[in-house]
DNA sequence: ATATGTTTCAAACGTTTGTATCAAACGATC
DNA sequence: GATCGTTTGATACAAACGTTTGAAACATAT
């Protein structure tokens, strides 16, 4: 058996090309023929390896998206561990850096956020996996980090709303590149991404209570 | 001729049903047959009235989405005019209210944001209309309102980033309802929407420089 | 009533869709 | 080298797709 053989080139190529196409066009705009042509394999390969087009889509999230999300989270924790302590400022900056610069190539970042935003707006079978095994654990970590630094008045729900809002911004600046470029006139080069990290860090502070440290008087 | 007859029921029903379905499922997941069945008319009606499915999609934005966006903007200006002056706080609150409570029904709000977020991530022919005739003029208005209250250090680009970030949050809380409900455990009833308005108002202040007024010491 | 322009309708067009089939090729084990 | 399970390949299939067609139905004006 080649069950343990992790080097099934056809299966891997299918996952790669399927992810790229699903991210770029959305599930329904991509045909099985398009995927198999891009992966340089036979049309029947999708149904042989994954049973159906829909299974392939879910498997893209399990085998590609979720592991990559984990890499981003590790990058976040690493850059945060380099700081003295987890203040709202350092958390916000580490988050922005992980998701805007981080360990991903530009192409990977693009795929990653196209896929997740599509899922957020129109949850499918894959969303259970995303929510339960990626989002919720990470949000819990973030909440635990931030709780000790909370201003007195911020309850659990308020903290979650702040975390969601930070993600909203991070997702938006990765997802809506075309619109952002159109409105700002700036391409997503290194300079602009660095600018965005600064912006997101600053913008997030009030909600997270960080302004009390930033604006002493 | 009935060119001037604005009560073409078939054409209007097609626009209504097409918008609902495009918002719910996305362009490619909706078939012309599905639209015409929902609009209780013949299959050929789409091609007769709009020439093609793609034209119908663009026309949904021109005849439905853009006018609705104008209503939301008016609602924003009205609730802002009721204030003494346009401080970052009042602008942020008026924006959140217009887009989360505002003049739209829940169903309209859902359609509206599903459609625009799909366009933001994957711009089509309709995006030109959205960007040039809706977004840019409104952003310009916002910028003009906020400029007099700017903290000294904030340049034009920084202001645009702050406006984009506010919109990112507003869009997200309308677009990703399923995920937000899953993470917070709260349904989108009136109480929660009021809570979100408070949250968005607070969260946006730092970027807009409002914390200097909110936190005097 | 007749003629005219507009809208609706059922039916069919040629493609493309996701999936199924089955023989050929492959790779490991005996 | 024959035999096995596994993978690939060309081909076929019914269903669904967007669009076209031409006749019927309609409204309006002469």
XYZ file of C-alpha atoms (C1' of nucleotides) in Angstrom:
494
model
C 0.000 0.000 0.000
C 1.035 3.541 -0.560
C -1.236 4.889 2.163
C 1.802 5.881 4.191
C 3.578 7.174 1.156
C 3.294 10.895 1.670
C 4.686 11.563 -1.772
C 1.660 11.056 -3.941
C 2.568 13.626 -6.522
C -0.819 13.562 -8.228
C -2.778 14.021 -5.030
C -0.467 16.790 -3.851
C -0.598 18.580 -7.166
C -4.370 18.360 -7.111
C -4.498 19.961 -3.673
C -2.132 22.730 -4.728
C -3.902 23.615 -7.938
C -7.351 23.210 -6.439
C -6.486 25.591 -3.638
C -5.097 28.175 -6.025
C -8.154 28.018 -8.258
C -10.729 27.891 -5.463
C -9.079 30.897 -3.857
C -8.927 32.815 -7.091
C -12.403 32.123 -8.475
C -14.506 30.499 -5.802
C -15.832 26.949 -5.646
C -18.529 27.131 -8.293
C -16.494 29.029 -10.850
C -13.870 26.277 -10.953
C -14.468 23.072 -12.879
C -12.934 19.697 -12.176
C -11.448 19.750 -15.652
C -9.761 23.060 -14.923
C -8.197 21.631 -11.786
C -7.018 18.390 -13.362
C -5.592 20.225 -16.356
C -3.681 22.584 -14.074
C -2.454 19.600 -12.058
C -1.456 17.791 -15.274
C -3.415 14.662 -14.481
C -6.471 12.832 -15.667
C -9.994 14.088 -15.161
C -10.906 11.033 -13.094
C -8.149 11.705 -10.569
C -10.284 14.021 -8.468
C -12.978 11.428 -7.940
C -10.452 8.684 -7.418
C -8.400 10.494 -4.796
C -11.082 12.569 -3.111
C -14.399 10.996 -4.044
C -15.928 14.252 -5.234
C -15.207 17.866 -6.021
C -16.756 18.903 -2.730
C -14.536 16.535 -0.759
C -11.514 17.960 -2.527
C -12.566 21.426 -1.405
C -12.846 20.359 2.222
C -9.553 18.503 1.966
C -7.876 21.699 0.722
C -8.743 23.249 4.056
C -7.587 20.236 6.054
C -4.360 19.565 4.186
C -3.335 23.069 3.109
C -5.224 25.890 4.784
C -5.224 24.720 8.397
C -1.520 23.790 8.487
C -0.669 27.158 7.026
C -2.837 28.887 9.604
C -0.784 27.073 12.231
C 2.427 28.403 10.735
C 1.065 31.935 10.934
C 0.067 31.423 14.549
C 3.523 30.135 15.415
C 5.039 33.154 13.752
C 2.808 35.321 15.912
C 3.847 33.542 19.105
C 7.529 33.712 18.167
C 7.545 37.427 17.517
C 5.575 37.947 20.709
C 7.982 35.824 22.766
C 10.757 38.172 21.683
C 9.023 40.962 23.579
C 9.274 41.585 27.301
C 5.600 41.140 27.965
C 2.277 40.816 26.198
C 0.890 44.314 26.280
C -1.941 45.347 23.972
C 0.623 47.165 21.858
C 2.947 44.220 21.401
C 0.056 41.816 20.770
C -1.465 44.082 18.144
C 1.859 44.561 16.398
C 2.725 40.863 16.493
C -0.652 40.019 15.036
C -0.372 42.516 12.223
C 3.155 41.370 11.426
C 2.260 37.690 11.437
C -0.628 38.156 9.033
C 0.778 40.875 6.788
C 4.435 39.955 6.630
C 4.840 36.719 8.540
C 6.044 33.392 7.145
C 3.849 33.336 4.027
C 4.726 34.292 0.511
C 2.497 36.862 -1.117
C 0.823 34.168 -3.161
C 0.158 32.076 -0.066
C -1.242 35.035 1.828
C -3.543 35.799 -1.037
C -4.851 32.231 -1.226
C -5.175 31.990 2.509
C -7.354 35.025 2.963
C -9.458 34.575 -0.122
C -10.386 31.113 1.104
C -11.171 32.100 4.670
C -13.224 35.166 3.784
C -15.289 33.144 1.338
C -15.911 30.651 4.154
C -16.783 33.384 6.623
C -19.456 34.836 4.395
C -20.835 31.534 3.202
C -19.862 28.761 5.600
C -19.665 25.275 4.123
C -18.631 21.929 5.520
C -15.078 23.261 5.768
C -16.061 25.988 8.198
C -16.504 23.586 11.096
C -12.860 22.639 10.764
C -11.758 26.250 10.456
C -13.791 27.455 13.399
C -13.214 24.618 15.836
C -9.609 23.703 15.126
C -8.089 27.014 14.080
C -10.052 30.103 15.015
C -11.425 29.247 18.424
C -8.193 27.900 19.916
C -6.281 30.933 18.641
C -8.858 33.376 19.926
C -8.690 31.655 23.286
C -4.924 32.089 23.375
C -5.254 35.732 22.499
C -7.875 36.270 25.170
C -5.696 34.601 27.789
C -2.740 36.760 26.823
C -4.705 39.958 26.952
C -6.839 39.311 30.000
C -4.187 40.295 32.556
C -3.711 43.660 30.869
C -7.407 44.459 30.623
C -8.783 47.800 31.634
C -11.183 47.282 34.502
C -14.391 47.713 32.517
C -13.766 45.193 29.733
C -15.729 41.967 30.046
C -15.240 38.697 28.207
C -17.588 39.572 25.394
C -16.004 42.962 24.897
C -12.622 41.303 24.618
C -13.931 38.911 21.973
C -15.375 41.811 19.990
C -12.023 43.542 20.076
C -10.254 40.436 18.862
C -12.808 40.002 16.086
C -12.326 43.615 15.042
C -8.571 43.245 14.838
C -9.053 40.226 12.629
C -11.581 42.093 10.548
C -8.954 44.676 9.704
C -6.192 42.162 9.096
C -8.444 40.093 6.848
C -9.680 43.141 4.991
C -6.259 44.482 4.113
C -5.287 41.077 2.780
C -8.579 40.282 1.091
C -9.551 43.555 -0.529
C -6.187 44.410 -2.007
C -7.683 45.611 -5.254
C -9.958 48.058 -3.462
C -7.259 49.233 -1.073
C -4.858 49.799 -3.930
C -7.537 51.699 -5.800
C -8.331 53.917 -2.817
C -4.811 54.598 -1.616
C -2.941 54.411 -4.898
C -0.388 52.132 -3.278
C 0.761 48.673 -4.328
C 1.355 45.944 -1.784
C 5.125 46.221 -1.684
C 7.235 45.841 1.430
C 7.046 49.524 2.276
C 3.262 49.613 2.168
C 2.912 46.418 4.178
C 5.165 47.886 6.841
C 2.991 50.996 6.789
C -0.090 48.818 7.258
C 1.466 47.060 10.229
C 2.034 50.434 11.872
C -1.465 51.540 11.070
C -3.147 48.385 12.348
C -1.103 48.456 15.524
C -2.111 52.014 16.273
C -5.693 51.611 15.211
C -6.221 48.589 17.424
C -4.958 50.145 20.598
C -8.033 51.925 21.787
C -10.230 48.902 21.714
C -7.601 46.886 23.465
C -7.131 49.501 26.153
C -3.592 50.250 25.074
C -4.069 53.976 24.777
C -3.868 54.290 28.511
C -0.228 53.393 28.193
C 0.311 55.227 24.957
C -1.222 58.506 26.087
C -0.045 59.014 29.635
C -1.493 62.445 30.039
C -43.589 52.295 -25.998
C -43.286 51.311 -22.387
C -39.713 52.490 -22.148
C -40.778 55.201 -19.768
C -43.045 52.864 -17.889
C -41.084 52.333 -14.715
C -43.438 49.588 -13.614
C -42.155 46.661 -15.565
C -43.004 44.040 -13.014
C -41.014 41.293 -14.675
C -37.848 43.334 -14.935
C -38.191 44.540 -11.352
C -38.881 41.061 -10.025
C -35.851 39.786 -11.898
C -33.641 42.422 -10.303
C -35.016 41.642 -6.847
C -34.656 37.900 -7.069
C -31.325 38.073 -8.848
C -29.916 40.295 -6.143
C -31.144 38.013 -3.398
C -29.681 34.935 -5.040
C -26.380 36.518 -6.107
C -25.924 37.793 -2.565
C -26.758 34.456 -1.015
C -24.784 32.117 -3.273
C -22.481 34.151 -5.491
C -22.637 34.700 -9.224
C -21.526 31.295 -10.458
C -23.623 29.281 -8.037
C -26.828 30.861 -9.307
C -28.379 29.723 -12.578
C -30.561 31.776 -14.848
C -33.267 29.176 -14.390
C -33.121 29.626 -10.643
C -33.556 33.375 -11.001
C -36.426 33.201 -13.473
C -38.210 30.567 -11.414
C -37.912 32.731 -8.301
C -39.138 35.743 -10.295
C -42.024 33.671 -11.691
C -41.228 34.420 -15.303
C -39.919 32.698 -18.348
C -36.344 31.536 -18.737
C -35.811 33.812 -21.725
C -36.762 36.917 -19.766
C -33.224 37.478 -18.489
C -31.765 37.591 -21.956
C -34.655 39.645 -23.245
C -34.504 42.315 -20.559
C -30.794 42.353 -19.790
C -29.062 40.701 -22.715
C -27.104 38.276 -20.581
C -26.692 36.911 -17.078
C -23.582 39.027 -16.602
C -25.420 42.204 -17.597
C -28.138 41.366 -15.105
C -25.490 41.095 -12.411
C -24.065 44.513 -13.228
C -27.562 45.966 -13.433
C -28.299 44.663 -9.934
C -25.543 46.942 -8.695
C -26.706 49.914 -10.711
C -30.434 49.598 -10.020
C -30.433 48.125 -6.517
C -27.117 48.201 -4.707
C -25.948 51.732 -5.494
C -29.280 53.430 -4.644
C -29.368 51.548 -1.379
C -25.826 52.624 -0.603
C -27.002 56.201 -1.111
C -29.800 55.698 1.398
C -27.295 54.463 3.951
C -25.057 57.450 3.313
C -27.972 59.836 3.772
C -28.842 58.126 7.012
C -25.259 58.678 8.111
C -25.343 62.370 7.222
C -28.700 62.846 8.945
C -27.645 61.342 12.233
C -24.419 63.320 12.042
C -26.237 66.582 11.372
C -28.126 66.052 14.618
C -24.824 66.373 16.479
C -23.150 69.632 17.424
C -20.021 68.962 15.427
C -18.234 66.231 13.557
C -15.770 64.914 16.089
C -14.118 61.544 15.551
C -16.478 60.133 18.170
C -19.657 61.344 16.526
C -18.466 60.332 13.067
C -17.557 56.854 14.225
C -20.879 56.366 15.986
C -22.905 57.750 13.081
C -21.097 55.414 10.710
C -21.649 52.353 12.852
C -25.300 53.236 13.331
C -25.924 53.874 9.652
C -24.461 50.541 8.614
C -25.603 48.356 11.495
C -28.997 49.789 12.276
C -29.668 52.487 9.724
C -32.494 52.540 7.174
C -32.104 48.974 5.914
C -34.023 45.914 6.908
C -31.975 42.968 8.094
C -32.504 41.218 4.801
C -31.377 44.279 2.862
C -28.313 44.704 5.021
C -27.395 41.078 4.463
C -27.732 41.357 0.687
C -25.917 44.638 0.584
C -22.819 43.461 2.379
C -22.627 40.037 0.816
C -22.594 41.675 -2.591
C -20.017 44.325 -1.811
C -17.605 41.979 -0.044
C -17.726 39.560 -2.952
C -16.905 42.473 -5.244
C -14.083 43.678 -2.995
C -12.359 40.318 -3.057
C -12.970 39.585 -6.708
C -13.728 42.781 -8.582
C -15.821 42.446 -11.714
C -17.298 44.933 -14.145
C -19.599 46.132 -11.359
C -16.704 47.240 -9.183
C -15.936 50.278 -11.294
C -19.414 51.563 -10.552
C -19.129 50.775 -6.857
C -15.706 52.336 -6.465
C -16.143 55.467 -8.561
C -19.742 56.398 -7.824
C -20.231 55.187 -4.273
C -17.078 54.491 -2.308
C -14.760 57.242 -3.441
C -17.233 60.122 -3.080
C -18.236 58.914 0.361
C -14.664 58.466 1.502
C -13.928 61.957 0.302
C -16.801 63.322 2.351
C -15.575 61.465 5.403
C -12.076 62.740 4.930
C -13.296 66.330 4.586
C -15.344 65.983 7.760
C -12.506 64.541 9.752
C -9.643 66.648 8.468
C -10.316 69.682 10.704
C -10.228 67.480 13.795
C -7.028 65.702 12.867
C -4.231 65.212 15.327
C -1.205 67.037 14.000
C 0.708 63.964 12.827
C -1.933 62.359 10.634
C -1.390 62.729 6.905
C -3.807 62.122 4.064
C -2.811 58.514 3.585
C -3.103 57.790 7.272
C -6.584 59.220 7.265
C -7.569 56.998 4.360
C -6.209 53.935 6.157
C -8.278 54.798 9.192
C -11.406 55.173 7.111
C -10.704 51.866 5.374
C -10.231 50.175 8.740
C -13.529 51.468 10.063
C -15.224 50.107 6.978
C -13.402 46.822 7.363
C -14.967 46.372 10.785
C -18.416 47.492 9.725
C -18.331 45.182 6.702
C -17.029 42.285 8.734
C -19.713 42.417 11.387
C -22.341 42.456 8.679
C -20.702 39.954 6.391
C -19.417 37.295 8.742
C -22.510 36.985 10.898
C -22.285 33.229 11.052
C -18.734 33.350 12.363
C -19.449 36.178 14.780
C -22.469 34.367 16.161
C -20.414 31.218 16.515
C -17.635 33.019 18.368
C -19.721 35.214 20.631
C -22.769 33.006 21.049
C -24.979 35.983 20.274
C -27.638 36.357 17.615
C -28.008 39.580 15.636
C -30.948 40.968 17.571
C -31.432 44.630 18.395
C -29.537 44.361 21.661
C -26.474 42.866 20.040
C -26.464 45.341 17.190
C -26.586 48.184 19.726
C -23.684 46.528 21.504
C -21.772 46.372 18.238
C -22.357 50.050 17.578
C -20.853 50.870 20.976
C -17.943 48.573 20.335
C -17.173 49.906 16.866
C -17.399 53.485 18.081
C -14.931 52.854 20.877
C -12.634 50.697 18.838
C -12.306 53.252 16.074
C -11.347 56.168 18.265
C -7.658 55.623 18.577
C -6.998 55.556 14.890
C -9.116 58.628 14.423
C -7.360 60.461 17.195
C -10.461 60.606 19.365
C -8.873 59.123 22.428
C -7.334 62.460 23.189
C -10.810 63.660 23.964
C -12.012 60.439 25.510
C -9.149 59.989 27.928
C -8.345 63.435 29.249
C -5.816 62.288 31.800
C -60.922 46.286 -36.935
C -56.118 46.495 -38.334
C -51.594 47.212 -37.821
C -47.545 47.866 -34.822
C -44.297 47.331 -31.329
C -43.455 44.930 -26.962
C -43.380 41.138 -23.918
C -43.974 36.262 -22.775
C -43.652 31.509 -23.692
C -42.290 26.602 -24.737
C -38.914 24.395 -27.000
C -34.498 23.559 -28.621
C -29.535 24.793 -29.345
C -24.709 23.532 -28.548
C -21.556 23.401 -24.397
C -19.998 22.288 -20.229
C -20.780 20.247 -15.905
C -19.622 16.355 -12.181
C -19.309 11.647 -12.064
C -18.905 6.640 -13.593
C -16.790 2.964 -16.192
C -13.304 -0.100 -17.431
C -9.173 -1.338 -19.570
C -4.211 -0.270 -19.440
C -0.080 0.730 -16.802
C 2.345 0.568 -12.672
C 4.831 -1.223 -8.402
C 5.489 -4.238 -4.901
C 5.402 -9.251 -3.186
C 5.794 -13.920 -3.795
C 8.072 -13.498 -13.932
C 3.262 -14.090 -12.416
C -0.030 -11.933 -9.294
C -1.663 -8.694 -6.581
C -3.744 -3.992 -5.141
C -3.169 0.747 -6.704
C -3.157 4.420 -9.877
C -3.863 6.423 -14.411
C -6.088 7.068 -18.767
C -9.527 7.681 -22.551
C -14.226 7.689 -23.044
C -19.134 7.921 -21.998
C -23.097 9.623 -19.525
C -27.019 12.143 -18.011
C -27.936 16.509 -16.226
C -27.527 21.362 -16.160
C -25.721 25.378 -18.160
C -26.431 30.196 -20.846
C -28.427 31.513 -24.887
C -31.384 31.504 -29.171
C -35.508 31.031 -31.704
C -40.074 31.811 -33.518
C -44.603 31.815 -32.532
C -48.259 33.360 -29.357
C -50.141 36.980 -26.402
C -50.492 41.526 -25.258
C -51.118 46.529 -25.391
C -51.571 50.694 -28.072
C -52.525 53.704 -31.810
C -54.474 54.463 -36.128
